[in-house]
Tab-separated table of C-alpha atoms in Angstrom:
chain	number	residue	atom	x	y	z
A	1	MET	CA	0.000	0.000	0.000
A	2	THR	CA	1.319	3.427	-0.945
A	3	ALA	CA	2.327	5.540	2.037
A	4	VAL	CA	0.798	8.958	2.594
A	5	ARG	CA	3.452	11.637	3.125
A	6	SER	CA	1.120	14.416	4.236
A	7	THR	CA	-2.556	15.288	4.513
A	8	THR	CA	-3.784	18.856	4.889
A	9	VAL	CA	-7.304	20.180	5.193
A	10	ILE	CA	-7.294	23.545	3.418
A	11	PRO	CA	-9.811	25.874	5.076
A	12	ALA	CA	-12.473	27.668	3.067
A	13	ARG	CA	-11.023	30.689	1.206
A	14	ALA	CA	-7.433	29.769	2.176
A	15	ALA	CA	-4.226	29.230	0.207
A	16	TRP	CA	-1.837	26.266	0.332
A	17	SER	CA	1.342	25.166	-1.395
A	18	ALA	CA	3.703	22.205	-1.446
A	19	VAL	CA	6.536	20.601	-3.374
A	20	VAL	CA	5.463	17.276	-4.872
A	21	ARG	CA	8.432	15.154	-5.864
A	22	ALA	CA	8.686	13.252	-9.133
A	23	GLY	CA	6.573	10.097	-8.953
A	24	GLU	CA	4.561	11.263	-5.966
A	25	SER	CA	0.827	11.915	-6.240
A	26	LEU	CA	-1.312	14.803	-5.057
A	27	THR	CA	-4.987	14.114	-4.367
A	28	LEU	CA	-7.416	17.003	-3.978
A	29	THR	CA	-10.676	15.910	-2.362
A	30	ASP	CA	-13.819	18.043	-2.455
A	31	LEU	CA	-14.942	17.341	1.102
A	32	HIS	CA	-18.368	18.988	1.003
A	33	GLY	CA	-19.067	19.237	-2.746
A	34	ASN	CA	-19.284	22.085	-5.269
A	35	GLN	CA	-16.038	23.803	-4.238
A	36	ALA	CA	-13.757	25.264	-6.913
A	37	VAL	CA	-10.020	24.760	-6.323
A	38	ASP	CA	-7.777	27.166	-8.254
A	39	PHE	CA	-4.418	25.572	-9.093
A	40	LEU	CA	-1.006	26.538	-10.471
A	41	VAL	CA	2.039	24.319	-10.944
A	42	TYR	CA	5.726	25.130	-11.522
A	43	ASP	CA	8.945	23.179	-11.953
A	44	ALA	CA	10.267	23.168	-8.388
A	45	HIS	CA	13.843	23.787	-9.542
A	46	ASP	CA	13.101	26.437	-12.178
A	47	THR	CA	9.825	28.278	-11.652
A	48	SER	CA	10.135	29.957	-15.056
A	49	VAL	CA	8.960	26.544	-16.308
A	50	ARG	CA	5.296	26.592	-15.392
A	51	TYR	CA	1.832	25.391	-16.377
A	52	SER	CA	0.696	26.555	-19.805
A	53	ALA	CA	-2.990	26.409	-20.650
A	54	PRO	CA	-2.370	26.699	-24.439
A	55	ASP	CA	0.211	23.898	-24.450
A	56	THR	CA	-1.988	21.685	-22.279
A	57	LEU	CA	-5.114	22.167	-24.382
A	58	GLN	CA	-3.215	21.704	-27.638
A	59	ALA	CA	-1.590	18.515	-26.410
A	60	GLN	CA	-4.826	16.846	-25.356
A	61	GLY	CA	-7.206	18.384	-27.889
A	62	SER	CA	-9.795	19.348	-25.259
A	63	ILE	CA	-10.580	22.333	-23.058
A	64	PHE	CA	-11.642	20.094	-20.152
A	65	LEU	CA	-9.327	18.035	-17.955
A	66	THR	CA	-9.931	14.488	-16.730
A	67	THR	CA	-8.125	11.154	-16.265
A	68	GLY	CA	-5.164	10.950	-18.631
A	69	SER	CA	-4.800	14.702	-19.102
A	70	VAL	CA	-1.200	15.907	-18.915
A	71	LEU	CA	-0.460	19.355	-17.529
A	72	MET	CA	2.152	20.801	-19.877
A	73	SER	CA	4.629	23.639	-19.382
A	74	GLY	CA	5.298	26.487	-21.773
A	75	GLU	CA	8.284	24.436	-22.945
A	76	HIS	CA	5.814	21.650	-23.811
A	77	THR	CA	7.218	19.377	-21.124
A	78	PRO	CA	4.956	17.370	-18.794
A	79	LEU	CA	4.580	18.623	-15.233
A	80	MET	CA	1.772	16.450	-13.841
A	81	THR	CA	-0.656	13.811	-15.131
A	82	VAL	CA	-4.226	13.270	-13.951
A	83	THR	CA	-4.317	9.610	-12.910
A	84	GLU	CA	-7.757	9.535	-11.278
A	85	ASP	CA	-10.812	11.763	-11.571
A	86	THR	CA	-14.138	10.939	-9.954
A	87	CYS	CA	-15.768	14.261	-10.891
A	88	GLY	CA	-15.165	14.446	-14.644
A	89	ARG	CA	-15.413	18.196	-15.221
A	90	HIS	CA	-12.660	20.710	-14.520
A	91	ASP	CA	-12.125	24.153	-16.050
A	92	THR	CA	-9.120	25.569	-17.907
A	93	LEU	CA	-10.663	28.827	-19.177
A	94	GLY	CA	-12.380	30.676	-16.331
A	95	GLY	CA	-9.226	31.983	-14.677
A	96	ALA	CA	-8.777	33.174	-11.102
A	97	CYS	CA	-11.127	35.652	-9.469
A	98	SER	CA	-9.583	38.980	-8.502
A	99	LYS	CA	-10.728	42.196	-6.894
A	100	GLU	CA	-10.697	43.781	-10.345
A	101	SER	CA	-12.793	41.079	-12.011
A	102	ASN	CA	-15.186	40.976	-9.058
A	103	THR	CA	-15.761	44.719	-9.375
A	104	LEU	CA	-16.316	44.468	-13.116
A	105	ARG	CA	-18.717	41.533	-12.906
A	106	TYR	CA	-20.533	42.073	-9.638
A	107	GLY	CA	-20.201	45.736	-8.659
A	108	HIS	CA	-17.836	48.012	-6.786
A	109	HIS	CA	-19.156	46.849	-3.418
A	110	THR	CA	-17.275	43.548	-3.962
A	111	TRP	CA	-13.848	45.256	-4.136
A	112	SER	CA	-12.931	44.406	-0.534
A	113	GLN	CA	-13.791	40.717	-0.908
A	114	HIS	CA	-10.898	38.264	-0.821
A	115	ALA	CA	-10.056	36.624	-4.154
A	116	CYS	CA	-7.904	33.849	-5.632
A	117	VAL	CA	-5.336	36.259	-7.047
A	118	ASP	CA	-4.739	37.522	-3.488
A	119	ASN	CA	-4.231	33.937	-2.333
A	120	PHE	CA	-1.822	33.149	-5.172
A	121	LEU	CA	0.219	36.303	-4.522
A	122	ALA	CA	0.463	35.697	-0.775
A	123	GLU	CA	1.295	31.998	-1.078
A	124	GLY	CA	3.585	32.488	-4.068
A	125	ALA	CA	5.587	35.104	-2.174
A	126	ARG	CA	6.654	32.355	0.241
A	127	HIS	CA	8.476	30.770	-2.727
A	128	GLY	CA	9.864	33.951	-4.289
A	129	LEU	CA	7.054	34.300	-6.828
A	130	GLY	CA	5.362	37.581	-7.734
A	131	LYS	CA	2.571	38.896	-9.920
A	132	ARG	CA	4.557	38.332	-13.109
A	133	ASP	CA	4.736	34.638	-12.237
A	134	LEU	CA	0.951	34.180	-12.231
A	135	VAL	CA	-0.393	32.544	-15.374
A	136	SER	CA	-3.762	31.192	-16.485
A	137	ASN	CA	-4.729	28.582	-13.916
A	138	ILE	CA	-6.769	25.396	-13.632
A	139	ASN	CA	-10.039	25.403	-11.696
A	140	TRP	CA	-10.593	21.892	-10.364
A	141	TYR	CA	-14.301	21.049	-9.931
A	142	MET	CA	-15.454	24.290	-11.565
A	143	ASN	CA	-18.108	23.887	-14.264
A	144	VAL	CA	-17.579	26.375	-17.122
A	145	PRO	CA	-19.585	25.246	-20.158
A	146	VAL	CA	-18.852	26.736	-23.567
A	147	GLU	CA	-21.916	27.542	-25.695
A	148	LYS	CA	-22.045	27.130	-29.475
A	149	ASP	CA	-21.467	30.870	-29.917
A	150	GLY	CA	-18.354	30.694	-27.742
A	151	THR	CA	-19.941	32.201	-24.635
A	152	LEU	CA	-18.558	30.974	-21.315
A	153	GLY	CA	-20.799	30.317	-18.338
A	154	ILE	CA	-20.094	29.721	-14.662
A	155	VAL	CA	-22.788	27.362	-13.421
A	156	ASP	CA	-23.428	24.889	-10.618
A	157	GLY	CA	-20.599	22.391	-10.293
A	158	LEU	CA	-20.919	18.681	-10.953
A	159	SER	CA	-18.941	17.724	-7.870
A	160	ALA	CA	-20.259	16.103	-4.703
A	161	PRO	CA	-18.838	15.376	-1.237
A	162	GLY	CA	-15.829	13.049	-1.410
A	163	LEU	CA	-15.097	13.354	-5.115
A	164	LYS	CA	-11.423	13.683	-5.910
A	165	VAL	CA	-8.782	14.288	-8.535
A	166	THR	CA	-5.303	12.741	-8.303
A	167	LEU	CA	-2.235	14.018	-10.151
A	168	ARG	CA	1.150	12.329	-10.502
A	169	ALA	CA	4.196	14.590	-10.602
A	170	GLU	CA	6.303	13.933	-13.705
A	171	THR	CA	9.128	16.026	-12.260
A	172	ASP	CA	9.630	17.808	-8.942
A	173	VAL	CA	6.894	20.450	-8.917
A	174	LEU	CA	5.709	23.321	-6.757
A	175	VAL	CA	1.925	23.549	-6.586
A	176	LEU	CA	-0.052	26.586	-5.457
A	177	VAL	CA	-3.685	26.200	-4.433
A	178	SER	CA	-6.330	28.819	-3.758
A	179	ASN	CA	-9.399	27.256	-2.187
A	180	CYS	CA	-11.643	29.702	-4.014
A	181	PRO	CA	-13.342	32.365	-1.835
A	182	GLN	CA	-15.815	33.462	-4.532
A	183	ILE	CA	-19.364	34.070	-3.223
A	184	ASN	CA	-20.865	35.947	-6.190
A	185	ASN	CA	-21.350	33.073	-8.638
A	186	PRO	CA	-22.283	29.375	-8.343
A	187	CYS	CA	-18.726	27.981	-8.598
A	188	ASN	CA	-18.735	27.354	-4.829
A	189	GLY	CA	-22.483	27.117	-4.390
A	190	PHE	CA	-22.225	30.654	-2.892
A	191	ASP	CA	-20.721	29.028	0.235
A	192	PRO	CA	-16.959	28.251	0.137
A	193	THR	CA	-15.960	25.078	2.001
A	194	GLU	CA	-12.764	23.228	2.933
A	195	VAL	CA	-10.922	20.724	0.731
A	196	GLU	CA	-8.258	18.124	1.469
A	197	ALA	CA	-4.807	17.839	-0.094
A	198	THR	CA	-2.979	14.503	0.278
A	199	ILE	CA	0.528	13.791	-0.993
A	200	SER	CA	1.348	10.104	-1.472
A	201	GLU	CA	4.749	8.587	-2.044
A	202	ALA	CA	5.885	7.314	-5.438
A	203	GLY	CA	4.422	4.025	-6.598
A	204	ARG	CA	0.738	4.856	-6.580
């Protein structure tokens, strides 16, 4: 049986980060259901090598991620591979909420609300990362359908309590997580909740 190296419950609205070594697996579990988990990944030894949405989508030929999807860097090298997915719908287009986007979409009264960009900046700073190091991110469990005319929607998620996604590190990686604090659209069911992050040793 594969040994668990660490398990962390990430509080609602909080940030988290970790280095996942090559061959190890990271499992993100939606403990209460319908909770978006914003996610960035970097090469742990050279953070200029980082997740690229265009390279990832081009490589797999789909805008949605699921089992078998490979998260590619801007150098078109693999960073992590989805090895298990019990939800089946994850977003690559919606991006991270910010104070600016909240104001634009939902009104100036939302300016003071915490957002994923704040989480990424605060957590990234612990690893020497700044605003220029933020790129388009993955939103695990977030349901962003694309209409025939190209319109994006943010609608109720398809997740449920206990559903999970597991990723194997293809090289040593640094992952940043923002357990999304958004309360103005259905991505979190208007009620952000905690999620669990488990790192398992190589061999899973």
